[in-house]
Structures are given as C-alpha cells and as structure tokens.
PDB file of C-alpha atoms in Angstrom:
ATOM      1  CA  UNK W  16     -19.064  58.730 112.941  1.00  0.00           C
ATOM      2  CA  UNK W  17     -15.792  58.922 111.318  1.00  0.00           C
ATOM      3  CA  UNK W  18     -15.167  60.908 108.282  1.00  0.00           C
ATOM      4  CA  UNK W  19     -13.082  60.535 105.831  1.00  0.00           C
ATOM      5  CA  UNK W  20     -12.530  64.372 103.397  1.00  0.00           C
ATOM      6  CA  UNK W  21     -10.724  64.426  99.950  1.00  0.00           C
ATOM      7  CA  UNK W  22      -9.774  67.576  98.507  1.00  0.00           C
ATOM      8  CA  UNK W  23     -10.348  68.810  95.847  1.00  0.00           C
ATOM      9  CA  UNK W  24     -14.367  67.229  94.874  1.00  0.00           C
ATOM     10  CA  UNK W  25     -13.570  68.397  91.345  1.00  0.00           C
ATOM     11  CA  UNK W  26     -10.172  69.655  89.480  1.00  0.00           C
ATOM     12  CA  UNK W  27     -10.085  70.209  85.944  1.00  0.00           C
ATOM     13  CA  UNK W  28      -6.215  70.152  84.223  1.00  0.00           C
ATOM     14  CA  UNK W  29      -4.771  69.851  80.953  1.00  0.00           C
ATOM     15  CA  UNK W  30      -3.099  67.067  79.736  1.00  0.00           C
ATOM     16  CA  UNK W  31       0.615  66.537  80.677  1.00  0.00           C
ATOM     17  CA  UNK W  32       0.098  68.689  84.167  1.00  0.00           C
ATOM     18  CA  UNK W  33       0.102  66.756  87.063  1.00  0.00           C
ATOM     19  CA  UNK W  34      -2.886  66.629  89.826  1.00  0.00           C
ATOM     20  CA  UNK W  35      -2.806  65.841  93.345  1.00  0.00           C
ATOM     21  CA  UNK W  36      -5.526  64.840  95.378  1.00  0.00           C
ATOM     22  CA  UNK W  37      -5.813  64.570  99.289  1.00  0.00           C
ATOM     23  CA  UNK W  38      -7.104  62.072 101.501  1.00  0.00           C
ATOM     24  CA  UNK W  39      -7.485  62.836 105.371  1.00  0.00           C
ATOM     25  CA  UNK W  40      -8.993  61.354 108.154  1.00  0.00           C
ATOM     26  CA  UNK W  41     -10.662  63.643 110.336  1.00  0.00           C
ATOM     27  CA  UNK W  42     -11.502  61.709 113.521  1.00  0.00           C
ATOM     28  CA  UNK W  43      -9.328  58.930 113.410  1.00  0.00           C
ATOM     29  CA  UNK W  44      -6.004  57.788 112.657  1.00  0.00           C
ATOM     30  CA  UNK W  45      -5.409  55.289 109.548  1.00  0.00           C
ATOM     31  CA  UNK W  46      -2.002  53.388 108.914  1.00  0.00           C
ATOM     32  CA  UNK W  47      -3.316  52.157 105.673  1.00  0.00           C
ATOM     33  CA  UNK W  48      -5.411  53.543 103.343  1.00  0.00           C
ATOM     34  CA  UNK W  49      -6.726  52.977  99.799  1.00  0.00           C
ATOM     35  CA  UNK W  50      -7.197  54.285  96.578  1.00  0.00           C
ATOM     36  CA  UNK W  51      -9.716  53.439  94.018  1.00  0.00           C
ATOM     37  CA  UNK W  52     -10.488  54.556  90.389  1.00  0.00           C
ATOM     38  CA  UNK W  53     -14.259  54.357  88.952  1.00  0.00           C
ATOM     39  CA  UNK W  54     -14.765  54.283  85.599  1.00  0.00           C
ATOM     40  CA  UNK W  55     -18.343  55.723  84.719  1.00  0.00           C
ATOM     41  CA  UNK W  56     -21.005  53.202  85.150  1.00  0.00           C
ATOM     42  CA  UNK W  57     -18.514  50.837  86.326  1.00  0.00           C
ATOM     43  CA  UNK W  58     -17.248  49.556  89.792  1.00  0.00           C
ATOM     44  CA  UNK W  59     -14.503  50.493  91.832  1.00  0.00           C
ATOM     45  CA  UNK W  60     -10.923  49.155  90.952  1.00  0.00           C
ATOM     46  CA  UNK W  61      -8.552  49.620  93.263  1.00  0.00           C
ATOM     47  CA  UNK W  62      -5.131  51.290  92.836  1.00  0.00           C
ATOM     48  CA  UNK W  63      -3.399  50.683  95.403  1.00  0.00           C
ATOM     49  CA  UNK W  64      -2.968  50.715  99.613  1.00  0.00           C
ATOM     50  CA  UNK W  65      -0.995  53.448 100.914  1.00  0.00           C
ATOM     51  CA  UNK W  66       0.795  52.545 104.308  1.00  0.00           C
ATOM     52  CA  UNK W  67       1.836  54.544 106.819  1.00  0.00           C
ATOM     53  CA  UNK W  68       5.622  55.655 106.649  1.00  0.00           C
ATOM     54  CA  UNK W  69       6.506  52.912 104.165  1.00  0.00           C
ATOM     55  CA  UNK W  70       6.087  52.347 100.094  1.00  0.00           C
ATOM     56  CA  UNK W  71       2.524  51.481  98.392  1.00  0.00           C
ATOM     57  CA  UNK W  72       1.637  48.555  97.515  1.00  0.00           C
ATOM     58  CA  UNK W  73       0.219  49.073  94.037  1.00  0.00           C
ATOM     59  CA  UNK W  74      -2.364  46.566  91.981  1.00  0.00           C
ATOM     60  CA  UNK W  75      -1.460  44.969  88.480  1.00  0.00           C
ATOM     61  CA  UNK W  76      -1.439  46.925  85.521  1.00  0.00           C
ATOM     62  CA  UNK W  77      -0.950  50.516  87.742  1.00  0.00           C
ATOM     63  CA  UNK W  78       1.792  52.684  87.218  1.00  0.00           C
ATOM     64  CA  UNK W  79       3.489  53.541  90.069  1.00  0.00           C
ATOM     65  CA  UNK W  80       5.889  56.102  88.155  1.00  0.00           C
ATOM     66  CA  UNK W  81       1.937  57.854  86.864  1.00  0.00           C
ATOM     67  CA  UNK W  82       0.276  57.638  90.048  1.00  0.00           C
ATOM     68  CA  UNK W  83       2.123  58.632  93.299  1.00  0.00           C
ATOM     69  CA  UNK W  84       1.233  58.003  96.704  1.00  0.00           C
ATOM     70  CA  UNK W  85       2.480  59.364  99.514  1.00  0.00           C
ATOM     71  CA  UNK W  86       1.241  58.425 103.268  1.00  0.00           C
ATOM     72  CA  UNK W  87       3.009  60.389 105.306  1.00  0.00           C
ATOM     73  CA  UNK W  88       1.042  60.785 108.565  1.00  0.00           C
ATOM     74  CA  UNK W  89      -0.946  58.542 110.267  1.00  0.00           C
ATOM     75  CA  UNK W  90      -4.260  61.023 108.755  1.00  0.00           C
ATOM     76  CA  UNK W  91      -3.339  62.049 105.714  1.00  0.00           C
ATOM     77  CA  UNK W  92      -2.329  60.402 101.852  1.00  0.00           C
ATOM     78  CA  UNK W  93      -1.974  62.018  99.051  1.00  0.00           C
ATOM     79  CA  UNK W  94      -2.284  61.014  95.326  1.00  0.00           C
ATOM     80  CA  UNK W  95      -0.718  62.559  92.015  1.00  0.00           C
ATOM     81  CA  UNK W  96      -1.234  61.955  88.938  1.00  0.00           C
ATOM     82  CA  UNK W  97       1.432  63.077  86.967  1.00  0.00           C
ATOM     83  CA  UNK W  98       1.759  64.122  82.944  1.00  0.00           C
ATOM     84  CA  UNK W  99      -2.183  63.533  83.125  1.00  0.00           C
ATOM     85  CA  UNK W 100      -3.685  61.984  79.863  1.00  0.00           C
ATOM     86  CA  UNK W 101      -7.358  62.524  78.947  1.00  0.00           C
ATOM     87  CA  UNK W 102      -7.372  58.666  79.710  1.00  0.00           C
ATOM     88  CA  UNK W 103      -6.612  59.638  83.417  1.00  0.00           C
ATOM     89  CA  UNK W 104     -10.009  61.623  83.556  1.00  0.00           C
ATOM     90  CA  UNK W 105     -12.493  59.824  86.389  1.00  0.00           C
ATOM     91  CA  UNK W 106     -13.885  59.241  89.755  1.00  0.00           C
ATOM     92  CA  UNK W 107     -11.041  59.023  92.154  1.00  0.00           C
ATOM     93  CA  UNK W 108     -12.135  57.419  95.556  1.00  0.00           C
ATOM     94  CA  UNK W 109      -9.884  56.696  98.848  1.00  0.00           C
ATOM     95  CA  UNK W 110     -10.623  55.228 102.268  1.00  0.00           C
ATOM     96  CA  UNK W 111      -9.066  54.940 105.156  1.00  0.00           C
ATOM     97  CA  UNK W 112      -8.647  51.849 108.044  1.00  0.00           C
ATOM     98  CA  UNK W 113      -9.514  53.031 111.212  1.00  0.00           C
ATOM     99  CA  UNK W 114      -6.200  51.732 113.338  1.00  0.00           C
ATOM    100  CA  UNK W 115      -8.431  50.874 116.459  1.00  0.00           C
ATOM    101  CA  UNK W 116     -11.512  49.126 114.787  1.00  0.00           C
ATOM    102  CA  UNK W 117      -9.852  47.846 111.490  1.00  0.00           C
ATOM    103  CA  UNK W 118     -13.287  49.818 109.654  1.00  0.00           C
ATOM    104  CA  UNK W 119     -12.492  51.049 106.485  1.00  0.00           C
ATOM    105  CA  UNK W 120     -14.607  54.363 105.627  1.00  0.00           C
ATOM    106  CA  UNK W 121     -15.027  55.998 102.013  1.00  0.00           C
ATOM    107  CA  UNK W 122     -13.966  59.321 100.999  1.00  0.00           C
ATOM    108  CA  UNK W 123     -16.420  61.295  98.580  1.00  0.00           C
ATOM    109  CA  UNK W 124     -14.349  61.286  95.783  1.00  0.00           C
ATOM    110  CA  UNK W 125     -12.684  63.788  93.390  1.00  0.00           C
ATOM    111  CA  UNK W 126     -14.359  64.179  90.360  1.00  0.00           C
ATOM    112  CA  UNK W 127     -10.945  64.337  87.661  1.00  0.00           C
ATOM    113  CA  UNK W 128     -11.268  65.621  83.812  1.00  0.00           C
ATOM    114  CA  UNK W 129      -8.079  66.120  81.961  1.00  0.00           C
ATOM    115  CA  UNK W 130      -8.836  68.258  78.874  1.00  0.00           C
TER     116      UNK W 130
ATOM    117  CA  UNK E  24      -8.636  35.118  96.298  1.00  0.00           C
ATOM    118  CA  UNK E  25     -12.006  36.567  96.459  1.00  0.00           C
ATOM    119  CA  UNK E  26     -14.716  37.719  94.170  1.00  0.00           C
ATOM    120  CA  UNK E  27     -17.919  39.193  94.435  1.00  0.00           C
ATOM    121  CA  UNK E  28     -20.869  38.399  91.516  1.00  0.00           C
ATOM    122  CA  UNK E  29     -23.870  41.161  91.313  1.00  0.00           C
ATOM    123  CA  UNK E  30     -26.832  39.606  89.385  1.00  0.00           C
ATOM    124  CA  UNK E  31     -28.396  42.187  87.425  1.00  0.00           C
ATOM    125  CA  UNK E  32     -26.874  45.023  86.183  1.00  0.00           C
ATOM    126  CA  UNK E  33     -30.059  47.178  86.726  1.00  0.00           C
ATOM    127  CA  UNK E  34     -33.418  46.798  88.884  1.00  0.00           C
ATOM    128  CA  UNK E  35     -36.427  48.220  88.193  1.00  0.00           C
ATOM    129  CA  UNK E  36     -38.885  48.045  90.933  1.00  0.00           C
ATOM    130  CA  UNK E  37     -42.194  50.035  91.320  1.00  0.00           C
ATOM    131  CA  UNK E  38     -42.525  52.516  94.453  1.00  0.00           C
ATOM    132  CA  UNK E  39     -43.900  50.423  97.254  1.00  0.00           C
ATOM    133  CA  UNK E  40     -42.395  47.361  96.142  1.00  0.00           C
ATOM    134  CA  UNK E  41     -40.026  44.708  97.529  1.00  0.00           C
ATOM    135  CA  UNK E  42     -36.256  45.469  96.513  1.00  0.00           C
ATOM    136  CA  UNK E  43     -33.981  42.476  96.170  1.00  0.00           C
ATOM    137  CA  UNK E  44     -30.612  42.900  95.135  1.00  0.00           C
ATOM    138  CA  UNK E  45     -28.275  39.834  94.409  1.00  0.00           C
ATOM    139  CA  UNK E  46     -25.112  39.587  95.665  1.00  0.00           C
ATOM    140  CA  UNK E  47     -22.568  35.781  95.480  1.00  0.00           C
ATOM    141  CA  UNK E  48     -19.315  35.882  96.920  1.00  0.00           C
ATOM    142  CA  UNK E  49     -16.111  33.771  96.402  1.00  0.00           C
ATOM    143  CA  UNK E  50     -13.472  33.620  99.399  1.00  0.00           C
ATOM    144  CA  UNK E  51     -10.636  31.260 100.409  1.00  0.00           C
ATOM    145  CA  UNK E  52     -11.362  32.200 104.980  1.00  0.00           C
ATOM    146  CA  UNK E  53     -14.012  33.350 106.308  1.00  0.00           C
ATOM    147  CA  UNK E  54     -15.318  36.776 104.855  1.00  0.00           C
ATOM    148  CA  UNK E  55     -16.579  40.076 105.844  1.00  0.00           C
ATOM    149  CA  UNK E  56     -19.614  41.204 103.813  1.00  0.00           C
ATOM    150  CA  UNK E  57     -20.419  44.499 102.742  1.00  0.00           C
ATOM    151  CA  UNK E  58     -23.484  46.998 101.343  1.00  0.00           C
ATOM    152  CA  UNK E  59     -22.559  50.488  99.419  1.00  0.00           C
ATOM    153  CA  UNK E  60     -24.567  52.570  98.099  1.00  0.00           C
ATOM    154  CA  UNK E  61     -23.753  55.296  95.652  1.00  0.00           C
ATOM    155  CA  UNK E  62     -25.761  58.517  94.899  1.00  0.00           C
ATOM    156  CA  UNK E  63     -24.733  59.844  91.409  1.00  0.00           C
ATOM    157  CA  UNK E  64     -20.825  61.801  91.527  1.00  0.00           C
ATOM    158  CA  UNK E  65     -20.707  60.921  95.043  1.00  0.00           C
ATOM    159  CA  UNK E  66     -18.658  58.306  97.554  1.00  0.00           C
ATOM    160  CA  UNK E  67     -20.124  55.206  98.944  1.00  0.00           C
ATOM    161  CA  UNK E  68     -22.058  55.278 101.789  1.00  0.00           C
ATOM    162  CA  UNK E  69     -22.026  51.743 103.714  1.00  0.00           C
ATOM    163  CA  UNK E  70     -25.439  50.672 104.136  1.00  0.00           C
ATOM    164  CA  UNK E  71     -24.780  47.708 106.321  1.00  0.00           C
ATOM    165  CA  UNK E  72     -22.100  44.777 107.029  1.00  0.00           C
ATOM    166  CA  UNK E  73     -21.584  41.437 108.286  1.00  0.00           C
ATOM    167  CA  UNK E  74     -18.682  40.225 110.393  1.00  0.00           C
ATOM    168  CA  UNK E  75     -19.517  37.585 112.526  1.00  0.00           C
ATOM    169  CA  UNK E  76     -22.479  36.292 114.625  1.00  0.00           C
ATOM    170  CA  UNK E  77     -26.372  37.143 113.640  1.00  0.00           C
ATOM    171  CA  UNK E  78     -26.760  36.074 109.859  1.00  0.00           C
ATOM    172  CA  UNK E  79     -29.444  38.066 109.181  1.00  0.00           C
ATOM    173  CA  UNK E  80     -27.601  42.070 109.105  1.00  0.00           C
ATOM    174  CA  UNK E  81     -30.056  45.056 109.551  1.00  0.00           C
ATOM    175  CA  UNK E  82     -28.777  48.529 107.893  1.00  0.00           C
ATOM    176  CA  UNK E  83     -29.779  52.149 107.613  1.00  0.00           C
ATOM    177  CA  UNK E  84     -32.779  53.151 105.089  1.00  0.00           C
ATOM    178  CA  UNK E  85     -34.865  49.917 106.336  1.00  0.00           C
ATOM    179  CA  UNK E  86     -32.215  47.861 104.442  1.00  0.00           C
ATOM    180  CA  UNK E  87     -30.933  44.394 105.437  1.00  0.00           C
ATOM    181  CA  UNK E  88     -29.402  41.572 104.218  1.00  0.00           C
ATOM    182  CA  UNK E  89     -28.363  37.658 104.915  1.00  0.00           C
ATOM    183  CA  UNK E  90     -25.360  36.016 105.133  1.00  0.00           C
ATOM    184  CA  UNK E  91     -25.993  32.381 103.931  1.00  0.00           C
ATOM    185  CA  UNK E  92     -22.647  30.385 103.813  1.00  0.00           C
ATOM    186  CA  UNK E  93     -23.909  27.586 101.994  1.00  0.00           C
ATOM    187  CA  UNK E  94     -25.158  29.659  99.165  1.00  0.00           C
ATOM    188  CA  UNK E  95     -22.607  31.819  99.232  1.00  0.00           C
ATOM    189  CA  UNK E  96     -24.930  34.997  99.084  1.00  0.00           C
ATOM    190  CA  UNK E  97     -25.177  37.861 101.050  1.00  0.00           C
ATOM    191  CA  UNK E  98     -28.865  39.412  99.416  1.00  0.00           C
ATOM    192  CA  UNK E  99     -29.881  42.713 100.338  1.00  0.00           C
ATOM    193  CA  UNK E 100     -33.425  43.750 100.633  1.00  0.00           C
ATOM    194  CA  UNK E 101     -35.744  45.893 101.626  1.00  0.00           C
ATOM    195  CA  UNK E 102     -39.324  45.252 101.953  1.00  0.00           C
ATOM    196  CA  UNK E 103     -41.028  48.781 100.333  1.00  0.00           C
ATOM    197  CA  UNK E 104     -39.112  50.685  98.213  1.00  0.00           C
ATOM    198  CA  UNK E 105     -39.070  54.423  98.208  1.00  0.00           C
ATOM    199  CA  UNK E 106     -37.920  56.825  95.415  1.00  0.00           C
ATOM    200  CA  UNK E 107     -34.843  58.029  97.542  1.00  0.00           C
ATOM    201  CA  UNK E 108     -33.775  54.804  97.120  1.00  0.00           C
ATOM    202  CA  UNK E 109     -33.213  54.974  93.508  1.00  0.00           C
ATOM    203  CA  UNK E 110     -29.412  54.737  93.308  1.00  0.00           C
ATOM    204  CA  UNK E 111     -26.157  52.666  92.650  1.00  0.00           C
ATOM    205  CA  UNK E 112     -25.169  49.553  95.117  1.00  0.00           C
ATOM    206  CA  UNK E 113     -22.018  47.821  95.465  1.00  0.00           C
ATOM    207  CA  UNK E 114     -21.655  44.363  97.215  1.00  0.00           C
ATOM    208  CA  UNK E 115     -18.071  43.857  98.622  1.00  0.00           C
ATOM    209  CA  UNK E 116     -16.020  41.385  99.936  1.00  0.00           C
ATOM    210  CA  UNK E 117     -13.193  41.424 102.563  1.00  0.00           C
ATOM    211  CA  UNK E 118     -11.370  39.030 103.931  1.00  0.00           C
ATOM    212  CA  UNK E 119      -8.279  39.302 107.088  1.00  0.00           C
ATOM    213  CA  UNK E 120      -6.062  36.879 106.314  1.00  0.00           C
ATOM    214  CA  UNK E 121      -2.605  37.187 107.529  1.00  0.00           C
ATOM    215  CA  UNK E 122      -3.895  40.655 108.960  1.00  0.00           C
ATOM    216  CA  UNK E 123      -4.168  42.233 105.879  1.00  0.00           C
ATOM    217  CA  UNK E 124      -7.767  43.533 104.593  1.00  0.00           C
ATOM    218  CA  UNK E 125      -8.468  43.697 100.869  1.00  0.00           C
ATOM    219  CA  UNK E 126     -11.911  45.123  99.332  1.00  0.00           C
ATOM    220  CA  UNK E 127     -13.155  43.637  96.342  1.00  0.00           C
ATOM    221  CA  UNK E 128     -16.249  45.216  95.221  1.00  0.00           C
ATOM    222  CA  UNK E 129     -18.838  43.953  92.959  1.00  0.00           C
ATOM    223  CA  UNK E 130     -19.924  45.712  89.545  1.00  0.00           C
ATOM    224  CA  UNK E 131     -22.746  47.116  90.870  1.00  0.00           C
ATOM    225  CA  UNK E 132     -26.393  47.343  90.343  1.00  0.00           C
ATOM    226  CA  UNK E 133     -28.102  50.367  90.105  1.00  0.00           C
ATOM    227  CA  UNK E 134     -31.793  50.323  91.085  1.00  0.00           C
ATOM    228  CA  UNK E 135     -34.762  52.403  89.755  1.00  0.00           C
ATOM    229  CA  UNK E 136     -37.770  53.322  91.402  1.00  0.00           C
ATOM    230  CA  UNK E 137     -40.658  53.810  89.633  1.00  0.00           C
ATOM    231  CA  UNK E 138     -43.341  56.127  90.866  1.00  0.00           C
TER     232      UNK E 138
END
C-alpha cells in the first residue's frame, strides 16, 4: 500500500529556533498534500495544502510568515516552523494525494515540544 | 461547506460487545465518507471509506459502516469488540467539487474496552 514517512517522529527545540519537518511519499507521487495540527485530545485542524511547484494555500487564522511550506517535488513537502513558541508544541500530521487515484494517505506524525 | 458531528466524546463498551460509533455529516455535493483510527502519538490509519455504490462499507479489524443519505450518517460498527480496539476514531468528510478535495474531520471519539 502506499506510504506516506515524516521525519523527524519527535524533535524537541527551544523557543525562538525554527523546526522543519518532512513529508515524503514513498510509492507514489502527490501534487498536493496537506498539513494538519492536533491539539491533545482534540481533532485534526488543518493548516494548509501544499501544491506542487506553486504557493500554499493556507486555512484562516494560520500564519503563513510562522509556518512555511515548501512542495517542491512531486514526493516531498516540507514544513517549518519558525521562531517556535511553546504554543507551537503538538502533533504535526501531513498526507499526501495520490496523483493517479486522488487517495489521500496519512503520515505518522511528528511529535513537536518547544521548551 | 461541510461538517462532520461525532456523538459522544467517549465510548465505553465491555469486551465482546457491539461497538457503535456515531458519525452525521453536512455537505453541499455528494460526499466521500471516511473512518480513522488513531492509536495513542501515532497517525491515522483509515479503517474504511465510502465513495460511491454499495451503502453498506466493510473495513479492516471486522469494522464497517453505512452510508444513509437521508439521515445523513455514516455509523461505524463492529459487532464484538476486542481490547485492541480500544483507541481514538475520526469520522471525515470530503467532498470533489470543482476538483479540489478538502478533509474535514470530526472531533473524535475515543472508545474503551473493558475487559
């Protein structure tokens, strides 16, 4: 089945360093892909979609200038989280659209704590 | 616009037992229907979906669920629980219009199993 890998599962940073965190797909090729932030107990909220070669497309109330996406290959995104704030600290979770089927397949997450 | 409702925050079923989890959608076309489930600090795992055709959707784990339009629910059960089961699950929505795909995933509902 196709997998989607994010690197790193868990990074711990102090606050105002920034963070980035990778998103591939491994068997399949993805012109858009997402990113999601879970709070603890709570659901996923997504961040924003990542496409292919062109800006993000990011959700109210996200800073785009705080979190950074860049999707520059048809397998890969990456988010950073710059000057990170204990406030940043959570569950950060992409996926990625399979071009050929339109399935959308989770990532395992990274695991972020800013101390 | 689309919205996904999760009755019941947390389930509490005994090992053996019939799991029901509730799950009401909202969307403006025709949706796509989605199962997650979520074992503690890790991604989502999709458990099953519904697209188009058969109502009644069978996933992995001896899960399945029903897509009834005119209640606008998309239940997932299984008929005898078993402690592996004891985790989070996510409902989602997604709909295509104007070839775009959006997630919207419900709150959640995390189920206990009790021995």
């Amino acid at each position: 089945g196709a997998v989607v890998s994010q690197h790193p599962s868990r990074v711990i940073c102090k606050s105002g360093t920034s963070v980035k965190i990778e998103c591939r797909s491994l068997d399949f090729q993805a012109t858009t892909m997402f990113w999601y932030r879970q709070f603890p107990k709570q659901s996923l909220m997504l961040m924003a979609t990542s496409n292919e070669g062109s800006k993000a497309t990011y959700e109210q109330g996200v800073e785009k200038d705080k979190f950074l996406i860049n999707h520059a290959s048809l397998t890969l995104s990456t988010l950073t989280v710059t000057s990170a704030h204990p406030e940043d600290s959570s569950f950060y979770i992409c996926s990625a659209r399979d071009i050929s089927s339109y399935e959308q397949y989770f990532g395992p997450g990274t695991r972020l704590t800013v101390t | 616009a689309q919205s996904v409702t999760q009755l019941g925050s947390h389930v509490s079923v005994s090992e053996g037992a019939l799991v029901l989890l509730r799950c009401n959608y909202s969307s403006s076309v025709p949706p796509y229907l989605f199962w997650y489930v979520q074992y503690p600090n890790q991604g989502l795992q999709l458990l099953l979906k519904y697209t188009t055709g058969a109502t009644l959707v069978k996933g992995i784990n001896g899960f399945e669920a029903e897509f009834k339009k005119s209640e606008t629910s998309f239940h997932l059960t299984k008929p005898s629980a078993h402690m592996s089961d004891a985790a989070e699950y996510f409902c989602a929505v997604s709909s295509r219009a104007g070839g775009y795909q959006k997630v919207t995933f419900g709150t959640g509902t995390k189920l206990q199993v009790i021995p």
